[in-house]
Amino acid sequence: MAASAGVNADAEILVNAARLLCQRHKFNYGQSIPVEVLVQNIADQKQGYTQFGGLRPYGVSFIFAGWDSENGFQLYQSDPSGNYVGWQAAAIGANSQTAQSILKTEYQSDLDILGAKKLALKVLKKIMDVTTLSADSVEVLELSANSGALVIKRLSCDEISQMSDSLAV
């Protein structure tokens, strides 16, 4: 799963490249690509465009979230230069400095899933400067592992509204 900030056209090109990498890896090895391998390949492609004349660098940052059987859940951030780094919590885009500051003070590695969702919504509510979050303004996905497979669940409008209303910002 990936979130992007920056030039949408560049994001689409790189997401398509990521899809191809995943399909090739699945075809060649019979298993899903490890998250870090995917991130590294996309970061390498982005970095390649920064070192040759006549090519415009990709103007997009990504946050990649995923799970693999070897390393479990992982979160990576890649910037337009091709650098990538792993995080426990991260933010990109407009007001990312504020979001990072909130995450730095309030994130704890032992958060349960409900606490993590509430923290994410609190950060979004603060940086978007809105009184209530709705499904029109945000999309929240929950990643979990079930029997060795990644499960992605999209939070409903009601779930987002209920959690957003219970937050004190």
Rosetta silent file (secondary structure, phi, psi, omega in degrees, C-alpha in Angstrom):
SEQUENCE: MAASAGVNADAEILVNAARLLCQRHKFNYGQSIPVEVLVQNIADQKQGYTQFGGLRPYGVSFIFAGWDSENGFQLYQSDPSGNYVGWQAAAIGANSQTAQSILKTEYQSDLDILGAKKLALKVLKKIMDVTTLSADSVEVLELSANSGALVIKRLSCDEISQMSDSLAV
SCORE:     score description
SCORE:     0.000 S_00000001
   1 L     0.000  141.903 -178.185    0.000    0.000    0.000 S_00000001
   2 E  -140.085  146.796  171.569    1.312    3.450   -0.818 S_00000001
   3 E  -122.082  145.187 -177.208    0.386    7.069   -0.214 S_00000001
   4 E  -127.106  157.120  173.242    1.900    9.864   -2.271 S_00000001
   5 E  -141.962  129.153 -179.712    2.499   13.590   -2.029 S_00000001
   6 E   131.020 -143.162 -176.291    3.680   15.678   -4.938 S_00000001
   7 L   -77.521  114.066 -175.927    3.154   15.422   -8.681 S_00000001
   8 H   -60.636  -37.163 -179.524    0.285   12.974   -9.274 S_00000001
   9 H   -63.319  -39.741  176.764    1.436   12.069  -12.789 S_00000001
  10 H   -65.909  -39.098  178.342    4.838   11.011  -11.424 S_00000001
  11 H   -61.543  -42.797  179.761    3.115    9.002   -8.697 S_00000001
  12 H   -62.132  -41.931  179.073    1.033    7.132  -11.287 S_00000001
  13 H   -62.128  -45.880 -177.716    4.126    6.236  -13.318 S_00000001
  14 H   -71.901  -33.146  176.077    5.949    4.925  -10.248 S_00000001
  15 H   -65.897  -40.781  176.195    2.892    3.043   -8.945 S_00000001
  16 H   -63.589  -39.113  176.807    2.620    1.291  -12.322 S_00000001
  17 H   -63.665  -40.056  178.484    6.335    0.447  -12.130 S_00000001
  18 H   -64.335  -40.835  177.786    5.762   -0.945   -8.619 S_00000001
  19 H   -60.521  -44.157  178.665    2.869   -3.075   -9.870 S_00000001
  20 H   -63.011  -42.524  177.590    5.065   -4.508  -12.615 S_00000001
  21 H   -59.036  -44.674 -179.741    7.850   -5.259  -10.121 S_00000001
  22 H   -62.370  -43.866 -179.128    5.372   -7.076   -7.871 S_00000001
  23 H   -66.379  -42.362  178.930    3.969   -9.125  -10.764 S_00000001
  24 H   -63.351  -42.156  179.803    7.416  -10.052  -12.076 S_00000001
  25 H   -64.401  -43.255  179.572    8.565  -11.118   -8.627 S_00000001
  26 H   -63.216  -41.394  179.677    5.417  -13.214   -8.092 S_00000001
  27 H   -67.000  -44.783 -176.184    5.850  -14.851  -11.513 S_00000001
  28 H   -73.673  -38.485 -171.195    9.583  -15.545  -11.077 S_00000001
  29 H  -114.634   -7.932  178.091    9.634  -16.629   -7.431 S_00000001
  30 L    71.621   18.176  178.286    6.061  -17.701   -6.692 S_00000001
  31 L  -148.401  162.462  179.455    5.745  -15.358   -3.711 S_00000001
  32 L   -67.091  150.227 -179.678    5.021  -11.715   -2.982 S_00000001
  33 L   -71.380  137.229  174.464    7.889   -9.277   -3.184 S_00000001
  34 L   -61.931  144.701 -174.525    9.372   -8.241    0.198 S_00000001
  35 H   -57.460  -47.268 -177.158    8.378   -4.688    1.085 S_00000001
  36 H   -65.228  -33.903  177.690   11.916   -3.347    1.356 S_00000001
  37 H   -63.875  -42.506  177.402   12.898   -4.838   -2.017 S_00000001
  38 H   -62.026  -48.963 -178.627    9.962   -3.058   -3.652 S_00000001
  39 H   -61.639  -42.450 -179.648   10.784    0.249   -1.950 S_00000001
  40 H   -62.400  -42.097  179.259   14.459   -0.067   -2.866 S_00000001
  41 H   -64.947  -43.039  178.486   13.658   -0.673   -6.545 S_00000001
  42 H   -66.742  -41.628  177.765   11.309    2.318   -6.748 S_00000001
  43 H   -62.602  -39.314  177.405   13.831    4.502   -4.882 S_00000001
  44 H   -62.722  -40.755  178.510   16.565    3.382   -7.313 S_00000001
  45 H   -64.060  -42.924  178.609   14.374    4.369  -10.263 S_00000001
  46 H   -64.002  -42.662 -178.079   13.737    7.794   -8.691 S_00000001
  47 H   -65.529  -36.213  179.928   17.420    8.283   -7.898 S_00000001
  48 H   -58.865  -32.752 -179.351   18.460    7.413  -11.458 S_00000001
  49 L   -77.672   -9.831  178.751   16.536   10.386  -12.791 S_00000001
  50 L   -89.731  -10.051 -172.654   18.478   12.774  -10.528 S_00000001
  51 L  -111.705   -0.907  179.867   21.909   12.030  -11.992 S_00000001
  52 L  -116.787  137.886  177.823   21.519   12.377  -15.760 S_00000001
  53 L   -68.458  149.290  177.576   21.163   15.618  -17.674 S_00000001
  54 L    86.493   -5.936  178.256   18.016   16.179  -19.710 S_00000001
  55 L  -112.184  133.953  177.189   15.786   14.151  -17.411 S_00000001
  56 L   -83.736  128.096  177.653   13.385   15.728  -14.958 S_00000001
  57 L   -63.517  153.307  174.745   13.533   14.080  -11.530 S_00000001
  58 L   -66.528  133.976 -178.128   10.348   12.552  -10.180 S_00000001
  59 L  -104.904   55.875 -176.630    8.575   15.086   -7.982 S_00000001
  60 E  -146.300  141.003  172.314    6.845   12.728   -5.592 S_00000001
  61 E  -108.658  150.291  179.052    7.328   11.330   -2.107 S_00000001
  62 E  -127.542  151.281  161.528    5.817    8.038   -0.998 S_00000001
  63 E  -117.254  121.306  177.118    4.929    6.285    2.201 S_00000001
  64 E  -105.332  131.594  174.718    4.892    2.534    1.659 S_00000001
  65 E  -124.988  139.552 -179.919    3.224    0.258    4.198 S_00000001
  66 E  -168.640 -178.187 -179.614    3.240   -3.490    3.944 S_00000001
  67 E  -143.540  137.731  168.980    3.800   -6.861    5.518 S_00000001
  68 E  -139.117  160.665 -172.818    5.935   -9.816    4.610 S_00000001
  69 L   -67.390  -23.236 -177.574    6.585  -13.091    6.388 S_00000001
  70 L   -80.617  -43.973 -173.596   10.267  -12.329    6.929 S_00000001
  71 L  -115.668   -2.142 -179.702   10.090   -8.860    8.523 S_00000001
  72 E    73.234 -148.563 -179.214    6.439   -8.427    9.512 S_00000001
  73 E   -75.051  140.351 -178.075    4.837   -4.983    9.241 S_00000001
  74 E  -141.871  148.782  177.919    6.986   -2.253    7.715 S_00000001
  75 E  -134.806  123.632 -179.117    6.628    1.446    6.955 S_00000001
  76 E  -127.336  147.637  174.377    8.973    3.265    4.576 S_00000001
  77 E  -119.965  132.439  174.759    9.193    6.823    3.341 S_00000001
  78 E  -124.022  140.764 -179.313   10.907    7.702    0.074 S_00000001
  79 L  -106.655  172.278 -176.208   11.616   11.219   -1.119 S_00000001
  80 L   -58.598  -23.814 -178.659   12.058   12.601   -4.665 S_00000001
  81 L   -76.912  -12.728 -179.035   15.848   12.178   -4.516 S_00000001
  82 L   102.287   -3.090  175.210   15.514    8.409   -4.164 S_00000001
  83 L   -73.550  144.592  173.493   16.444    8.188   -0.489 S_00000001
  84 E  -139.088  151.718 -177.378   14.265    5.905    1.606 S_00000001
  85 E  -147.603  146.395  178.060   14.066    5.222    5.303 S_00000001
  86 E   -89.500  143.301 -179.098   12.025    2.952    7.542 S_00000001
  87 L  -135.251  165.145  167.681    9.799    4.416   10.264 S_00000001
  88 L   -94.235  -27.119  175.890    7.352    3.341   12.930 S_00000001
  89 L  -152.260  139.219 -176.277    5.210    6.421   12.151 S_00000001
  90 L  -153.769  161.613  176.873    5.647    8.962    9.359 S_00000001
  91 L  -145.522  147.506  176.169    3.964   11.778    7.442 S_00000001
  92 L  -135.629  165.526  174.143    4.565   13.442    4.075 S_00000001
  93 L    94.105 -162.818 -178.530    3.018   16.333    2.179 S_00000001
  94 L   -60.731  136.441  179.892    1.501   19.619    3.285 S_00000001
  95 L    62.062   23.908 -179.555    1.899   20.272    7.017 S_00000001
  96 H   -65.683  -27.049  177.931    4.047   17.166    7.422 S_00000001
  97 H   -62.940  -44.274  178.091    6.248   19.031    9.924 S_00000001
  98 H   -63.946  -44.551  179.571    3.261   19.475   12.250 S_00000001
  99 H   -61.393  -45.001  179.009    2.212   15.874   11.739 S_00000001
 100 H   -61.782  -38.465  179.149    5.726   14.583   12.461 S_00000001
 101 H   -63.337  -44.079  178.210    5.840   16.686   15.611 S_00000001
 102 H   -64.609  -45.284  179.602    2.562   15.201   16.893 S_00000001
 103 H   -61.606  -39.819 -178.855    3.673   11.688   15.997 S_00000001
 104 H   -62.598  -37.842 -177.124    7.004   12.216   17.718 S_00000001
 105 H   -86.161  -30.918 -171.368    5.358   13.231   20.998 S_00000001
 106 H  -108.608  -16.281 -179.636    2.316   10.934   21.031 S_00000001
 107 L   -73.896  136.786  174.379    3.286    7.748   19.188 S_00000001
 108 L  -130.560  140.525 -175.780    4.179    4.761   21.361 S_00000001
 109 L   -67.113  -16.573 -179.897    5.368    1.443   19.956 S_00000001
 110 L   -99.292   19.852  177.411    2.877   -0.474   22.114 S_00000001
 111 L   -61.854  138.592  172.037   -0.243    1.262   20.720 S_00000001
 112 L   -82.051  173.993 -174.201   -3.159   -1.047   20.033 S_00000001
 113 H   -63.163  -39.267  179.065   -4.980   -0.810   16.697 S_00000001
 114 H   -65.659  -42.465  177.596   -7.736    1.459   18.045 S_00000001
 115 H   -62.961  -38.294  179.098   -5.162    3.802   19.583 S_00000001
 116 H   -66.859  -42.013  178.433   -3.226    3.911   16.324 S_00000001
 117 H   -63.960  -42.436  179.786   -6.350    4.749   14.310 S_00000001
 118 H   -64.602  -39.877  177.812   -7.293    7.494   16.779 S_00000001
 119 H   -64.336  -43.046  178.827   -3.775    8.963   16.635 S_00000001
 120 H   -60.786  -44.314  179.288   -3.838    8.940   12.824 S_00000001
 121 H   -67.894  -35.328  176.877   -7.202   10.706   12.778 S_00000001
 122 H   -62.375  -44.428  178.295   -6.017   13.200   15.400 S_00000001
 123 H   -62.002  -46.542 -179.749   -3.018   14.061   13.246 S_00000001
 124 H   -62.565  -41.403  179.855   -5.184   14.414   10.137 S_00000001
 125 H   -62.193  -40.640 -178.473   -7.725   16.553   11.983 S_00000001
 126 H   -69.301  -46.587 -174.357   -4.980   18.859   13.242 S_00000001
 127 H   -79.235  -23.712  179.050   -3.104   19.320    9.969 S_00000001
 128 H   -86.814  -11.250  177.306   -6.219   19.603    7.796 S_00000001
 129 L    54.028   52.330  176.118   -7.650   22.246   10.141 S_00000001
 130 L  -122.867  158.560  179.321  -11.207   20.906   10.030 S_00000001
 131 L   -82.809  -37.238  177.546  -13.712   20.408   12.832 S_00000001
 132 L  -134.207  139.873  175.891  -14.899   16.982   11.696 S_00000001
 133 L   -91.190  142.822  177.604  -13.288   14.426    9.438 S_00000001
 134 L  -134.486  169.208  179.223  -15.465   12.623    6.941 S_00000001
 135 L   -66.232  -17.019  176.226  -15.010    9.923    4.335 S_00000001
 136 L   -73.277  -28.578 -175.233  -15.075   12.718    1.739 S_00000001
 137 L  -103.333  -22.623  179.871  -11.895   14.245    3.123 S_00000001
 138 L  -138.220  156.266  173.611   -9.899   11.223    4.356 S_00000001
 139 L  -129.450  126.552 -177.321   -9.461    7.554    3.597 S_00000001
 140 L  -120.689  126.568  177.609   -8.216    5.254    6.352 S_00000001
 141 E  -116.425  142.350  178.244   -6.991    1.724    5.728 S_00000001
 142 E  -112.700  125.300  176.878   -6.140   -0.834    8.394 S_00000001
 143 E  -100.878  134.702  175.087   -3.481   -3.459    7.668 S_00000001
 144 E  -145.498  160.717  177.775   -3.475   -6.728    9.578 S_00000001
 145 E  -108.661  133.749  179.618   -2.004  -10.170    9.116 S_00000001
 146 E  -136.716  114.459  179.457   -4.263  -13.207    9.116 S_00000001
 147 L    53.725   42.750  176.910   -2.854  -16.721    8.662 S_00000001
 148 L    77.809   14.810  178.531    0.261  -15.426    6.923 S_00000001
 149 E  -128.393  146.924  178.349   -1.601  -13.143    4.543 S_00000001
 150 E   -78.663  131.874  176.956   -2.004   -9.371    4.509 S_00000001
 151 E  -117.590  128.520  179.243   -5.562   -8.152    5.088 S_00000001
 152 E  -115.039  123.804 -179.873   -6.496   -4.582    4.156 S_00000001
 153 E  -120.741  128.986  176.306   -9.694   -3.116    5.588 S_00000001
 154 E   -90.135  128.186  178.093  -11.070    0.293    4.633 S_00000001
 155 L   -69.653  138.598 -179.112  -12.746    2.123    7.497 S_00000001
 156 L   -75.902  167.696  177.577  -16.364    3.014    6.807 S_00000001
 157 H   -58.119  -42.698 -178.833  -17.778    6.541    6.898 S_00000001
 158 H   -64.279  -43.018  179.722  -19.464    5.776   10.229 S_00000001
 159 H   -62.130  -43.450  179.396  -16.261    4.466   11.822 S_00000001
 160 H   -63.776  -45.065 -179.588  -14.324    7.557   10.727 S_00000001
 161 H   -63.282  -44.495 -179.179  -17.058    9.895   11.962 S_00000001
 162 H   -62.444  -47.089 -179.699  -17.402    8.159   15.331 S_00000001
 163 H   -66.915  -39.337  179.878  -13.670    8.177   16.008 S_00000001
 164 H   -63.854  -41.224 -179.599  -13.298   11.749   14.747 S_00000001
 165 H   -67.001  -28.404 -178.182  -16.108   12.984   16.998 S_00000001
 166 L   -82.769   -4.065 -177.926  -14.512   11.344   20.047 S_00000001
 167 L   -85.757  143.028  171.498  -11.194   13.176   19.538 S_00000001
 168 L  -113.172  113.014 -177.286  -10.164   16.242   21.465 S_00000001
 169 L  -104.420    0.000    0.000   -7.663   18.255   19.455 S_00000001
